[in-house]
Amino acid sequence: MSSAYDVDLFVIGGGSGGVRAARIASGYGAKVMLAEEYRVGGTCVIRGCVPKKLMVYAGRFADEFEDAAGFGWTVENARFDWSVLKQRRDAEVTRLEGIYDTNLIRAGVEIVPERAVIEDPHTIRLLGSNRTVRAERILIAVGAHPVKEPAVPGIELAITSNQVFELETLPERILVIGGGYIAVEFAGVFAALGSRTTLLHRGDRLLRGFDDEVRDALAEAYGRRMDLRLGRTLARIDRRDGGLCARLDDGAEIFCDQVLVATGRRPNVAGLGLHKVGIETDSIGAIPVDAYSQTPVPSIYAVGDVTNRANLTPVAIREGHAFADTVYGGKPSCVDHRLIPTAVFSTPEIGIVGHTEAAAREIYGKIDVYKSRFRPMKATLSGREERILMKVLVDCATDRVVGVHIFGHDAGEVIQAVGIAVTMGATKADFDRTIAVHPTAAEELVTMRVPEVTKHPVGVG
Ligand code: NDP
């Protein structure tokens, strides 16, 4: 760093991507300052993945209590207390926030709890103290925020995923709008916790971009768990009878206590000063970057949701790490965004890696589809009406597995391990020679021998 600068790196945003980049860069000897205007940890830790998953766990006890009867248990007086969950969840989030803080400080990063904006390619203004900091490089890792759309009358009465974590009581009735990760996950949580839940989506299937059969399996399961309205849109929201009334395009009225809109997120670029350095964002506000997360301004980089590449925590972390390796570690690295295992924490869960069947057919031409749809062993005694779906897609020309899709309990856990094999380029023959772990649901992945079959195994062996 030349003496013209106060720091080598100024990171704007203390979420997953920013924190990782700051720590790794500092580890390589860079002098790093990080500004966070709210709470270190960002969306994932404070108002996203972590508190959401804790709520998913809370909801799943409902199924467990129901299922227990088939195994001889009597579960009496099981009641759920939202305030206990909220208090314990919030305490855990605060604990994690402290760990993030400590890790940054231990790594030698200076944290400034203020809003930072860009003045020029090497200057940051801290709005709280109104001081400026000169930085050799700037990393923008400011994330995104949920939108309140569609823009219909009364939409201001709705909440977004941010406010879910502030609710003091469990809504008796909730309308969730959207068909993406967030709508699907929260609709599942509220339904499981006992809210009368309606999930409204404008499309005829949930989770656009996922494999069609997985989408159908989800719709079937959700149709049993909640009021699922597909192919309908919201026309307006009014206050009515101490609650809310949502009117749909078909004239139907849904009475509820909360309306949660989960219709997408937009990069947090407003007021950041991008115009001062000539960075032009795209139609939704995303910052353009190259494979090394460098913007058109050479001293300014961006990672995570603000770049709208793949808006997932582990991807932001990788992008932040790769940036630090490249710029401060002498190890040029970029993130391969093509193969990203991911999970949707619906109940049942979804885990995927690789292409959908439709995409695989388009890319590879001839593919084999190995498919199993079966009742999990646990359901034989619990009586639960739910099926697991597993699909393995194989490129016939190379025998490589190019997509795995799982709909069922613990799909997220399973797909993480399968993701290693698929990332390594595993072939169907590799899957076939892997010995099954019995009795599990996941053993289906290595025992499917004939393409396009439907089986009903119940742990025979
Ligand atoms: P998504 O972009 O995934 O989904 C938005 C949904 O809202 C879509 O179903 C879309 O419909 C619908 N929609 C968009 N605009 C309108 C509108 N004007 N009126 C009615 N419906 C509309 O956004 P999310 O908010 O669900 O999630 C944001 C991101 O967060 C995701 O991309 C995901 O990467 C990440 N995330 C990941 C999680 C995980 O890994 N488990 C959990 C939560 C979030 P259509 O399909 O028709 O466009």
Short mmCIF file of C-alpha atoms and ligand atoms in Angstrom, two decimals:
data_model
loop_
_atom_site.label_atom_id
_atom_site.label_comp_id
_atom_site.label_asym_id
_atom_site.label_seq_id
_atom_site.Cartn_x
_atom_site.Cartn_y
_atom_site.Cartn_z
CA MET A 1 0.00 0.00 0.00
CA SER A 2 1.34 3.38 -0.87
CA SER A 3 1.08 6.13 1.74
CA ALA A 4 -1.61 7.72 -0.42
CA TYR A 5 -4.04 5.23 1.14
CA ASP A 6 -5.32 4.69 4.66
CA VAL A 7 -6.11 1.01 3.99
CA ASP A 8 -5.39 -1.59 1.34
CA LEU A 9 -8.97 -2.78 1.20
CA PHE A 10 -12.24 -1.22 2.23
CA VAL A 11 -15.12 -3.68 2.34
CA ILE A 12 -18.65 -2.27 2.28
CA GLY A 13 -21.01 -4.75 3.90
CA GLY A 14 -20.51 -7.29 6.68
CA GLY A 15 -22.49 -10.20 5.26
CA SER A 16 -21.26 -13.58 4.10
CA GLY A 17 -19.22 -12.37 1.12
CA GLY A 18 -17.75 -9.26 2.72
CA VAL A 19 -16.73 -10.94 5.95
CA ARG A 20 -14.99 -13.81 4.16
CA ALA A 21 -13.13 -11.48 1.80
CA ALA A 22 -12.04 -9.21 4.65
CA ARG A 23 -10.75 -12.06 6.80
CA ILE A 24 -8.84 -13.79 4.04
CA ALA A 25 -7.36 -10.55 2.68
CA SER A 26 -6.27 -9.57 6.17
CA GLY A 27 -4.73 -13.02 6.59
CA TYR A 28 -2.59 -12.31 3.53
CA GLY A 29 -1.31 -9.17 5.25
CA ALA A 30 -3.63 -6.53 3.79
CA LYS A 31 -4.80 -3.67 5.98
CA VAL A 32 -8.58 -4.05 5.87
CA MET A 33 -11.47 -1.91 7.07
CA LEU A 34 -15.07 -3.15 6.88
CA ALA A 35 -18.18 -1.01 7.23
CA GLU A 36 -21.50 -2.50 8.30
CA GLU A 37 -24.44 -0.19 8.89
CA TYR A 38 -26.64 -2.74 10.67
CA ARG A 39 -25.44 -6.02 12.14
CA VAL A 40 -22.38 -8.05 11.15
CA GLY A 41 -23.49 -11.37 9.68
CA GLY A 42 -25.72 -9.91 6.99
CA THR A 43 -28.83 -11.45 5.52
CA CYS A 44 -27.80 -15.06 6.07
CA VAL A 45 -27.09 -14.82 9.76
CA ILE A 46 -29.38 -12.01 10.85
CA ARG A 47 -32.57 -12.33 8.76
CA GLY A 48 -32.14 -15.23 6.39
CA CYS A 49 -30.73 -18.75 6.24
CA VAL A 50 -29.91 -19.20 9.92
CA PRO A 51 -33.03 -17.93 11.72
CA LYS A 52 -35.15 -19.38 8.88
CA LYS A 53 -33.65 -22.84 9.34
CA LEU A 54 -34.28 -22.66 13.08
CA MET A 55 -37.93 -21.97 12.26
CA VAL A 56 -37.97 -24.87 9.81
CA TYR A 57 -36.74 -27.14 12.60
CA ALA A 58 -39.46 -25.79 14.89
CA GLY A 59 -42.14 -26.57 12.34
CA ARG A 60 -40.97 -30.11 11.73
CA PHE A 61 -41.76 -31.20 15.28
CA ALA A 62 -45.41 -31.07 14.28
CA ASP A 63 -44.86 -33.93 11.82
CA GLU A 64 -42.74 -35.81 14.35
CA PHE A 65 -45.45 -35.63 17.00
CA GLU A 66 -48.05 -36.84 14.49
CA ASP A 67 -45.83 -39.62 13.18
CA ALA A 68 -44.90 -40.79 16.66
CA ALA A 69 -48.32 -42.34 17.26
CA GLY A 70 -47.69 -45.01 14.63
CA PHE A 71 -44.62 -46.08 16.59
CA GLY A 72 -46.47 -46.46 19.85
CA TRP A 73 -45.93 -43.04 21.36
CA THR A 74 -48.62 -40.97 22.94
CA VAL A 75 -47.73 -37.33 22.74
CA GLU A 76 -50.11 -35.35 24.86
CA ASN A 77 -50.60 -31.63 25.14
CA ALA A 78 -47.97 -30.75 22.58
CA ARG A 79 -48.28 -27.00 22.20
CA PHE A 80 -46.15 -24.48 20.41
CA ASP A 81 -45.11 -21.17 21.95
CA TRP A 82 -43.96 -18.62 19.37
CA SER A 83 -42.45 -16.31 21.96
CA VAL A 84 -40.14 -19.06 23.24
CA LEU A 85 -38.97 -19.82 19.71
CA LYS A 86 -38.50 -16.13 18.92
CA GLN A 87 -36.53 -15.43 22.06
CA ARG A 88 -34.25 -18.46 21.66
CA ARG A 89 -33.80 -17.89 17.91
CA ASP A 90 -32.93 -14.24 18.40
CA ALA A 91 -30.44 -15.13 21.14
CA GLU A 92 -28.74 -17.60 18.81
CA VAL A 93 -28.54 -15.00 16.06
CA THR A 94 -26.96 -12.54 18.50
CA ARG A 95 -24.46 -15.20 19.57
CA LEU A 96 -23.47 -15.84 15.96
CA GLU A 97 -23.23 -12.13 15.29
CA GLY A 98 -20.75 -11.91 18.17
CA ILE A 99 -18.70 -14.73 16.66
CA TYR A 100 -18.60 -12.96 13.29
CA ASP A 101 -17.44 -9.78 15.03
CA THR A 102 -14.79 -11.61 17.02
CA ASN A 103 -13.49 -13.48 14.00
CA LEU A 104 -13.09 -10.26 12.06
CA ILE A 105 -11.31 -8.54 14.92
CA ARG A 106 -9.06 -11.57 15.51
CA ALA A 107 -8.17 -11.51 11.83
CA GLY A 108 -7.07 -7.90 12.24
CA VAL A 109 -9.97 -6.29 10.37
CA GLU A 110 -11.16 -2.91 11.62
CA ILE A 111 -14.97 -2.82 11.78
CA VAL A 112 -16.74 0.51 11.39
CA PRO A 113 -20.42 0.39 12.36
CA GLU A 114 -21.56 3.01 9.88
CA ARG A 115 -23.00 3.36 6.43
CA ALA A 116 -20.25 3.76 3.83
CA VAL A 117 -20.67 5.25 0.36
CA ILE A 118 -18.31 5.65 -2.55
CA GLU A 119 -16.93 9.10 -3.35
CA ASP A 120 -14.40 8.17 -6.03
CA PRO A 121 -12.53 5.01 -7.11
CA HIS A 122 -10.36 5.18 -3.98
CA THR A 123 -12.42 7.14 -1.49
CA ILE A 124 -15.13 6.05 0.92
CA ARG A 125 -17.28 8.39 2.96
CA LEU A 126 -18.55 7.16 6.31
CA LEU A 127 -21.90 8.80 6.79
CA GLY A 128 -22.12 8.47 10.58
CA SER A 129 -18.88 10.27 11.35
CA ASN A 130 -18.65 12.07 8.02
CA ARG A 131 -15.02 11.14 7.62
CA THR A 132 -13.37 9.84 4.49
CA VAL A 133 -11.11 6.85 4.08
CA ARG A 134 -8.69 6.38 1.18
CA ALA A 135 -8.48 2.78 0.03
CA GLU A 136 -6.34 1.16 -2.62
CA ARG A 137 -9.26 -1.15 -3.40
CA ILE A 138 -12.94 -1.22 -2.55
CA LEU A 139 -15.07 -4.35 -2.30
CA ILE A 140 -18.83 -3.89 -2.52
CA ALA A 141 -20.64 -6.68 -0.67
CA VAL A 142 -23.85 -4.95 0.30
CA GLY A 143 -26.30 -7.71 -0.59
CA ALA A 144 -29.93 -7.27 -1.56
CA HIS A 145 -33.29 -6.50 -0.03
CA PRO A 146 -36.76 -7.97 -0.48
CA VAL A 147 -39.16 -6.05 -2.72
CA LYS A 148 -42.80 -5.30 -1.97
CA GLU A 149 -44.39 -6.35 -5.23
CA PRO A 150 -46.76 -6.57 -7.01
CA ALA A 151 -47.49 -2.85 -6.75
CA VAL A 152 -51.21 -3.18 -6.01
CA PRO A 153 -53.36 -1.04 -3.69
CA GLY A 154 -52.64 -1.90 -0.06
CA ILE A 155 -49.32 -3.67 -0.69
CA GLU A 156 -47.81 -1.50 2.06
CA LEU A 157 -49.86 -3.58 4.52
CA ALA A 158 -47.84 -6.65 3.62
CA ILE A 159 -44.61 -7.71 5.31
CA THR A 160 -41.45 -9.11 3.74
CA SER A 161 -39.17 -11.88 4.96
CA ASN A 162 -37.26 -9.27 7.01
CA GLN A 163 -40.31 -8.59 9.17
CA VAL A 164 -41.10 -12.28 9.69
CA PHE A 165 -38.34 -12.28 12.27
CA GLU A 166 -39.89 -9.34 14.09
CA LEU A 167 -43.39 -10.80 14.45
CA GLU A 168 -44.33 -10.94 18.12
CA THR A 169 -47.07 -13.52 17.60
CA LEU A 170 -47.68 -16.43 15.27
CA PRO A 171 -50.30 -15.26 12.75
CA GLU A 172 -53.41 -17.39 12.97
CA ARG A 173 -53.93 -16.92 9.23
CA ILE A 174 -51.26 -15.93 6.74
CA LEU A 175 -51.19 -15.38 3.00
CA VAL A 176 -47.80 -15.92 1.41
CA ILE A 177 -47.25 -14.54 -2.08
CA GLY A 178 -44.57 -15.84 -4.45
CA GLY A 179 -43.31 -19.13 -5.76
CA GLY A 180 -39.57 -18.91 -5.09
CA TYR A 181 -37.34 -20.23 -2.32
CA ILE A 182 -38.53 -17.74 0.29
CA ALA A 183 -42.28 -18.09 -0.29
CA VAL A 184 -42.07 -21.87 -0.40
CA GLU A 185 -39.94 -22.11 2.73
CA PHE A 186 -41.97 -19.71 4.86
CA ALA A 187 -45.33 -21.08 3.71
CA GLY A 188 -44.08 -24.48 4.87
CA VAL A 189 -42.92 -23.09 8.20
CA PHE A 190 -46.14 -21.25 8.99
CA ALA A 191 -48.33 -24.17 7.94
CA ALA A 192 -46.32 -26.51 10.13
CA LEU A 193 -46.44 -24.19 13.14
CA GLY A 194 -50.22 -24.08 12.89
CA SER A 195 -51.07 -20.92 10.92
CA ARG A 196 -53.88 -21.33 8.42
CA THR A 197 -51.69 -20.76 5.40
CA THR A 198 -52.49 -19.80 1.83
CA LEU A 199 -49.70 -19.82 -0.73
CA LEU A 200 -50.49 -17.74 -3.78
CA HIS A 201 -48.33 -17.85 -6.90
CA ARG A 202 -48.88 -16.30 -10.30
CA GLY A 203 -47.39 -19.25 -12.19
CA ASP A 204 -48.96 -22.68 -12.60
CA ARG A 205 -46.03 -24.33 -10.77
CA LEU A 206 -43.87 -23.29 -7.83
CA LEU A 207 -40.07 -22.88 -8.04
CA ARG A 208 -39.46 -21.85 -11.62
CA GLY A 209 -36.15 -23.25 -12.84
CA PHE A 210 -36.41 -26.46 -10.83
CA ASP A 211 -37.12 -29.87 -12.37
CA ASP A 212 -40.77 -30.12 -13.36
CA GLU A 213 -41.38 -33.39 -11.55
CA VAL A 214 -39.92 -31.96 -8.35
CA ARG A 215 -42.21 -28.98 -8.75
CA ASP A 216 -45.19 -31.28 -9.20
CA ALA A 217 -44.22 -33.35 -6.16
CA LEU A 218 -43.93 -30.17 -4.09
CA ALA A 219 -47.33 -28.92 -5.24
CA GLU A 220 -48.90 -32.25 -4.33
CA ALA A 221 -47.36 -32.21 -0.85
CA TYR A 222 -48.14 -28.54 -0.25
CA GLY A 223 -51.69 -29.02 -1.48
CA ARG A 224 -52.16 -31.36 1.50
CA ARG A 225 -50.51 -29.00 3.95
CA MET A 226 -52.01 -25.64 2.98
CA ASP A 227 -54.36 -23.77 0.69
CA LEU A 228 -52.32 -23.61 -2.52
CA ARG A 229 -53.51 -21.20 -5.18
CA LEU A 230 -51.62 -21.32 -8.44
CA GLY A 231 -52.14 -19.24 -11.56
CA ARG A 232 -53.70 -16.40 -9.54
CA THR A 233 -52.49 -12.91 -8.75
CA LEU A 234 -53.09 -10.42 -6.00
CA ALA A 235 -55.37 -7.50 -6.91
CA ARG A 236 -55.42 -5.53 -3.62
CA ILE A 237 -55.14 -5.71 0.15
CA ASP A 238 -57.50 -3.94 2.56
CA ARG A 239 -57.85 -3.77 6.31
CA ARG A 240 -61.03 -5.59 7.27
CA ASP A 241 -62.54 -6.81 10.57
CA GLY A 242 -59.36 -6.32 12.57
CA GLY A 243 -57.30 -8.22 10.02
CA LEU A 244 -56.50 -8.08 6.34
CA CYS A 245 -58.47 -9.02 3.28
CA ALA A 246 -56.57 -9.90 0.12
CA ARG A 247 -58.56 -9.84 -3.08
CA LEU A 248 -57.31 -11.95 -5.98
CA ASP A 249 -57.69 -11.40 -9.71
CA ASP A 250 -60.48 -14.00 -9.83
CA GLY A 251 -62.46 -12.06 -7.22
CA ALA A 252 -61.71 -14.48 -4.39
CA GLU A 253 -61.12 -12.91 -0.99
CA ILE A 254 -58.64 -14.27 1.51
CA PHE A 255 -58.99 -13.11 5.10
CA CYS A 256 -55.79 -13.22 7.07
CA ASP A 257 -53.70 -11.62 9.80
CA GLN A 258 -50.54 -11.16 7.76
CA VAL A 259 -49.65 -11.03 4.09
CA LEU A 260 -46.06 -12.01 3.41
CA VAL A 261 -44.72 -10.99 0.00
CA ALA A 262 -41.73 -13.01 -1.19
CA THR A 263 -41.60 -11.91 -4.79
CA GLY A 264 -37.89 -11.41 -5.18
CA ARG A 265 -34.95 -9.34 -4.00
CA ARG A 266 -33.03 -6.42 -5.47
CA PRO A 267 -29.40 -5.34 -4.99
CA ASN A 268 -28.78 -2.70 -2.30
CA VAL A 269 -27.25 -0.10 -4.57
CA ALA A 270 -29.41 2.96 -3.82
CA GLY A 271 -27.29 5.85 -2.58
CA LEU A 272 -24.06 3.87 -2.78
CA GLY A 273 -22.39 6.42 -5.04
CA LEU A 274 -21.94 4.15 -8.06
CA HIS A 275 -22.80 7.01 -10.42
CA LYS A 276 -19.81 8.95 -9.06
CA VAL A 277 -17.43 6.30 -10.39
CA GLY A 278 -19.38 5.54 -13.56
CA ILE A 279 -20.54 2.01 -12.66
CA GLU A 280 -23.79 1.31 -14.45
CA THR A 281 -26.02 -1.32 -12.95
CA ASP A 282 -28.39 -3.59 -14.88
CA SER A 283 -32.20 -3.35 -14.93
CA ILE A 284 -32.58 -4.74 -11.40
CA GLY A 285 -29.61 -2.81 -9.99
CA ALA A 286 -26.96 -5.54 -10.14
CA ILE A 287 -23.32 -4.48 -10.41
CA PRO A 288 -21.52 -5.89 -13.47
CA VAL A 289 -18.35 -7.84 -12.68
CA ASP A 290 -15.95 -10.13 -14.53
CA ALA A 291 -15.04 -13.67 -13.53
CA TYR A 292 -12.72 -12.24 -10.84
CA SER A 293 -15.49 -10.04 -9.38
CA GLN A 294 -13.84 -6.89 -10.73
CA THR A 295 -16.14 -4.08 -11.85
CA PRO A 296 -15.36 -1.89 -14.88
CA VAL A 297 -13.57 0.41 -12.39
CA PRO A 298 -10.29 -1.47 -11.77
CA SER A 299 -10.01 -0.58 -8.06
CA ILE A 300 -13.58 -1.61 -7.28
CA TYR A 301 -14.79 -5.19 -6.89
CA ALA A 302 -18.17 -6.65 -5.94
CA VAL A 303 -19.31 -10.04 -4.60
CA GLY A 304 -22.51 -11.69 -3.47
CA ASP A 305 -26.14 -10.81 -4.12
CA VAL A 306 -25.30 -7.28 -5.25
CA THR A 307 -23.90 -8.87 -8.41
CA ASN A 308 -26.94 -11.14 -8.90
CA ARG A 309 -24.94 -14.13 -10.14
CA ALA A 310 -26.18 -16.98 -7.96
CA ASN A 311 -27.79 -15.47 -4.89
CA LEU A 312 -26.77 -18.02 -2.31
CA THR A 313 -24.67 -17.64 0.84
CA PRO A 314 -22.07 -20.28 -0.01
CA VAL A 315 -21.58 -18.68 -3.42
CA ALA A 316 -21.04 -15.22 -1.89
CA ILE A 317 -18.52 -16.77 0.51
CA ARG A 318 -16.67 -18.41 -2.36
CA GLU A 319 -16.68 -15.21 -4.39
CA GLY A 320 -15.29 -13.26 -1.42
CA HIS A 321 -12.62 -15.88 -0.82
CA ALA A 322 -11.65 -16.06 -4.50
CA PHE A 323 -11.37 -12.27 -4.64
CA ALA A 324 -8.97 -12.24 -1.67
CA ASP A 325 -6.93 -15.16 -3.06
CA THR A 326 -6.66 -13.44 -6.42
CA VAL A 327 -5.82 -9.94 -5.28
CA TYR A 328 -3.89 -10.51 -2.04
CA GLY A 329 -2.84 -14.15 -2.10
CA GLY A 330 -1.23 -14.32 -5.54
CA LYS A 331 -3.58 -17.21 -6.45
CA PRO A 332 -5.88 -16.10 -9.24
CA SER A 333 -9.18 -17.91 -8.62
CA CYS A 334 -12.68 -17.56 -9.90
CA VAL A 335 -15.87 -19.32 -8.88
CA ASP A 336 -17.47 -21.84 -11.19
CA HIS A 337 -21.14 -20.86 -11.10
CA ARG A 338 -22.23 -23.72 -13.35
CA LEU A 339 -22.58 -26.52 -10.81
CA ILE A 340 -24.10 -25.39 -7.54
CA PRO A 341 -25.77 -27.89 -5.23
CA THR A 342 -28.65 -26.25 -3.43
CA ALA A 343 -31.56 -27.02 -1.13
CA VAL A 344 -34.99 -25.59 -0.54
CA PHE A 345 -36.06 -26.06 3.07
CA SER A 346 -39.63 -26.84 2.33
CA THR A 347 -41.14 -29.80 4.15
CA PRO A 348 -40.46 -32.22 2.56
CA GLU A 349 -37.15 -30.79 1.46
CA ILE A 350 -35.66 -30.36 -2.01
CA GLY A 351 -32.02 -30.97 -2.87
CA ILE A 352 -30.60 -30.55 -6.35
CA VAL A 353 -27.34 -30.49 -8.20
CA GLY A 354 -26.83 -30.08 -11.93
CA HIS A 355 -29.35 -29.74 -14.70
CA THR A 356 -33.09 -30.25 -14.75
CA GLU A 357 -34.36 -32.99 -17.05
CA ALA A 358 -35.55 -30.45 -19.62
CA ALA A 359 -32.22 -28.57 -19.61
CA ALA A 360 -30.19 -31.79 -19.75
CA ARG A 361 -32.15 -32.97 -22.80
CA GLU A 362 -31.50 -29.67 -24.51
CA ILE A 363 -27.78 -29.63 -23.71
CA TYR A 364 -26.86 -33.30 -24.14
CA GLY A 365 -29.53 -34.57 -26.53
CA LYS A 366 -29.75 -38.15 -25.38
CA ILE A 367 -30.00 -38.66 -21.66
CA ASP A 368 -31.12 -41.52 -19.48
CA VAL A 369 -33.48 -40.68 -16.64
CA TYR A 370 -33.33 -42.92 -13.59
CA LYS A 371 -36.25 -42.22 -11.39
CA SER A 372 -37.66 -43.57 -8.19
CA ARG A 373 -40.77 -42.44 -6.41
CA PHE A 374 -41.43 -44.33 -3.24
CA ARG A 375 -42.93 -44.26 0.18
CA PRO A 376 -40.20 -43.83 2.80
CA MET A 377 -39.86 -46.67 5.29
CA LYS A 378 -40.84 -44.44 8.19
CA ALA A 379 -44.19 -43.75 6.53
CA THR A 380 -45.14 -47.42 6.64
CA LEU A 381 -45.78 -47.11 10.39
CA SER A 382 -46.48 -43.40 10.66
CA GLY A 383 -49.08 -43.63 7.90
CA ARG A 384 -47.94 -40.32 6.47
CA GLU A 385 -49.08 -39.87 2.89
CA GLU A 386 -45.85 -38.67 1.37
CA ARG A 387 -43.58 -39.94 -1.34
CA ILE A 388 -39.89 -39.39 -1.91
CA LEU A 389 -38.80 -38.57 -5.45
CA MET A 390 -35.28 -39.14 -6.70
CA LYS A 391 -34.01 -38.54 -10.20
CA VAL A 392 -30.57 -39.19 -11.60
CA LEU A 393 -29.92 -37.80 -15.08
CA VAL A 394 -27.16 -39.34 -17.15
CA ASP A 395 -25.59 -38.08 -20.37
CA CYS A 396 -25.67 -41.19 -22.60
CA ALA A 397 -22.61 -40.16 -24.59
CA THR A 398 -20.28 -40.01 -21.58
CA ASP A 399 -22.22 -41.88 -18.85
CA ARG A 400 -21.70 -38.80 -16.67
CA VAL A 401 -24.30 -37.89 -14.08
CA VAL A 402 -25.43 -34.41 -15.06
CA GLY A 403 -28.27 -33.87 -12.63
CA VAL A 404 -29.58 -35.26 -9.36
CA HIS A 405 -32.92 -34.15 -7.92
CA ILE A 406 -34.26 -35.23 -4.57
CA PHE A 407 -37.59 -34.39 -3.01
CA GLY A 408 -37.91 -35.81 0.46
CA HIS A 409 -36.73 -35.74 4.04
CA ASP A 410 -33.12 -34.55 4.50
CA ALA A 411 -32.67 -33.91 0.77
CA GLY A 412 -30.36 -31.00 1.60
CA GLU A 413 -28.06 -33.22 3.65
CA VAL A 414 -28.00 -35.92 0.98
CA ILE A 415 -27.39 -33.59 -1.95
CA GLN A 416 -24.35 -32.05 -0.29
CA ALA A 417 -22.59 -35.44 -0.43
CA VAL A 418 -23.91 -36.30 -3.89
CA GLY A 419 -22.70 -32.88 -5.01
CA ILE A 420 -19.11 -33.94 -4.39
CA ALA A 421 -19.47 -36.91 -6.73
CA VAL A 422 -21.21 -34.88 -9.42
CA THR A 423 -18.64 -32.08 -9.14
CA MET A 424 -15.89 -34.68 -9.57
CA GLY A 425 -17.56 -35.85 -12.76
CA ALA A 426 -18.96 -39.15 -11.48
CA THR A 427 -20.47 -41.50 -14.03
CA LYS A 428 -23.51 -43.68 -13.61
CA ALA A 429 -21.09 -46.61 -13.40
CA ASP A 430 -19.49 -44.91 -10.38
CA PHE A 431 -22.91 -44.60 -8.75
CA ASP A 432 -23.62 -48.26 -9.56
CA ARG A 433 -20.44 -49.58 -7.99
CA THR A 434 -21.04 -47.61 -4.80
CA ILE A 435 -22.40 -49.97 -2.18
CA ALA A 436 -25.75 -49.00 -0.76
CA VAL A 437 -26.21 -47.92 2.84
CA HIS A 438 -29.16 -49.96 3.99
CA PRO A 439 -31.85 -49.24 5.00
CA THR A 440 -31.84 -45.61 3.97
CA ALA A 441 -33.82 -43.60 1.48
CA ALA A 442 -30.60 -42.34 -0.10
CA GLU A 443 -29.58 -45.87 -1.15
CA GLU A 444 -32.01 -45.47 -4.02
CA LEU A 445 -29.44 -43.20 -5.63
CA VAL A 446 -27.06 -46.13 -6.13
CA THR A 447 -29.57 -48.90 -6.76
CA MET A 448 -31.52 -47.54 -9.71
CA ARG A 449 -30.58 -49.83 -12.58
CA VAL A 450 -33.16 -49.31 -15.29
CA PRO A 451 -33.90 -45.92 -16.78
CA GLU A 452 -37.38 -44.45 -16.30
CA VAL A 453 -38.71 -46.87 -13.69
CA THR A 454 -41.05 -46.26 -10.83
CA LYS A 455 -40.51 -48.48 -7.83
CA HIS A 456 -42.08 -48.84 -4.41
CA PRO A 457 -39.33 -50.24 -2.20
CA VAL A 458 -39.78 -50.34 1.53
CA GLY A 459 -36.38 -51.32 2.87
CA VAL A 460 -36.41 -54.91 1.62
CA GLY A 461 -33.29 -56.86 2.39
P1 NDP B 1 -37.12 -15.69 -6.26
O1 NDP B 1 -36.61 -14.80 -7.30
O2 NDP B 1 -36.55 -17.04 -6.06
O3 NDP B 1 -38.69 -15.90 -6.45
C1 NDP B 1 -39.54 -14.82 -6.61
C2 NDP B 1 -40.93 -15.37 -6.81
O4 NDP B 1 -41.86 -14.31 -6.84
C3 NDP B 1 -41.09 -16.13 -8.11
O5 NDP B 1 -41.94 -17.23 -7.89
C4 NDP B 1 -41.75 -15.10 -9.03
O6 NDP B 1 -42.60 -15.69 -9.98
C5 NDP B 1 -42.59 -14.32 -8.06
N1 NDP B 1 -42.80 -12.94 -8.47
C6 NDP B 1 -41.86 -12.06 -8.88
N2 NDP B 1 -42.43 -10.86 -9.13
C7 NDP B 1 -43.74 -10.99 -8.89
C8 NDP B 1 -44.85 -10.13 -8.97
N3 NDP B 1 -44.71 -8.87 -9.35
N4 NDP B 1 -46.06 -10.62 -8.65
C9 NDP B 1 -46.24 -11.89 -8.25
N5 NDP B 1 -45.21 -12.77 -8.13
C10 NDP B 1 -43.98 -12.32 -8.45
O7 NDP B 1 -37.04 -14.82 -4.94
P2 NDP B 1 -37.10 -15.16 -3.41
O8 NDP B 1 -37.52 -13.87 -2.82
O9 NDP B 1 -37.92 -16.36 -3.13
O10 NDP B 1 -35.60 -15.51 -3.07
C11 NDP B 1 -34.56 -14.62 -3.41
C12 NDP B 1 -33.25 -15.36 -3.52
O11 NDP B 1 -32.81 -15.76 -2.22
C13 NDP B 1 -33.34 -16.63 -4.34
O12 NDP B 1 -32.96 -16.38 -5.65
C14 NDP B 1 -32.43 -17.58 -3.66
O13 NDP B 1 -31.24 -17.65 -4.41
C15 NDP B 1 -32.14 -16.98 -2.31
N6 NDP B 1 -32.61 -17.87 -1.25
C16 NDP B 1 -32.06 -19.11 -1.10
C17 NDP B 1 -32.51 -19.97 -0.12
C18 NDP B 1 -31.91 -21.33 0.00
O14 NDP B 1 -30.82 -21.56 -0.52
N7 NDP B 1 -32.58 -22.29 0.64
C19 NDP B 1 -33.55 -19.59 0.81
C20 NDP B 1 -34.08 -18.28 0.56
C21 NDP B 1 -33.61 -17.47 -0.42
P3 NDP B 1 -42.06 -16.24 -11.40
O15 NDP B 1 -41.42 -17.54 -11.12
O16 NDP B 1 -43.30 -16.33 -12.20
O17 NDP B 1 -41.11 -15.20 -11.89
#
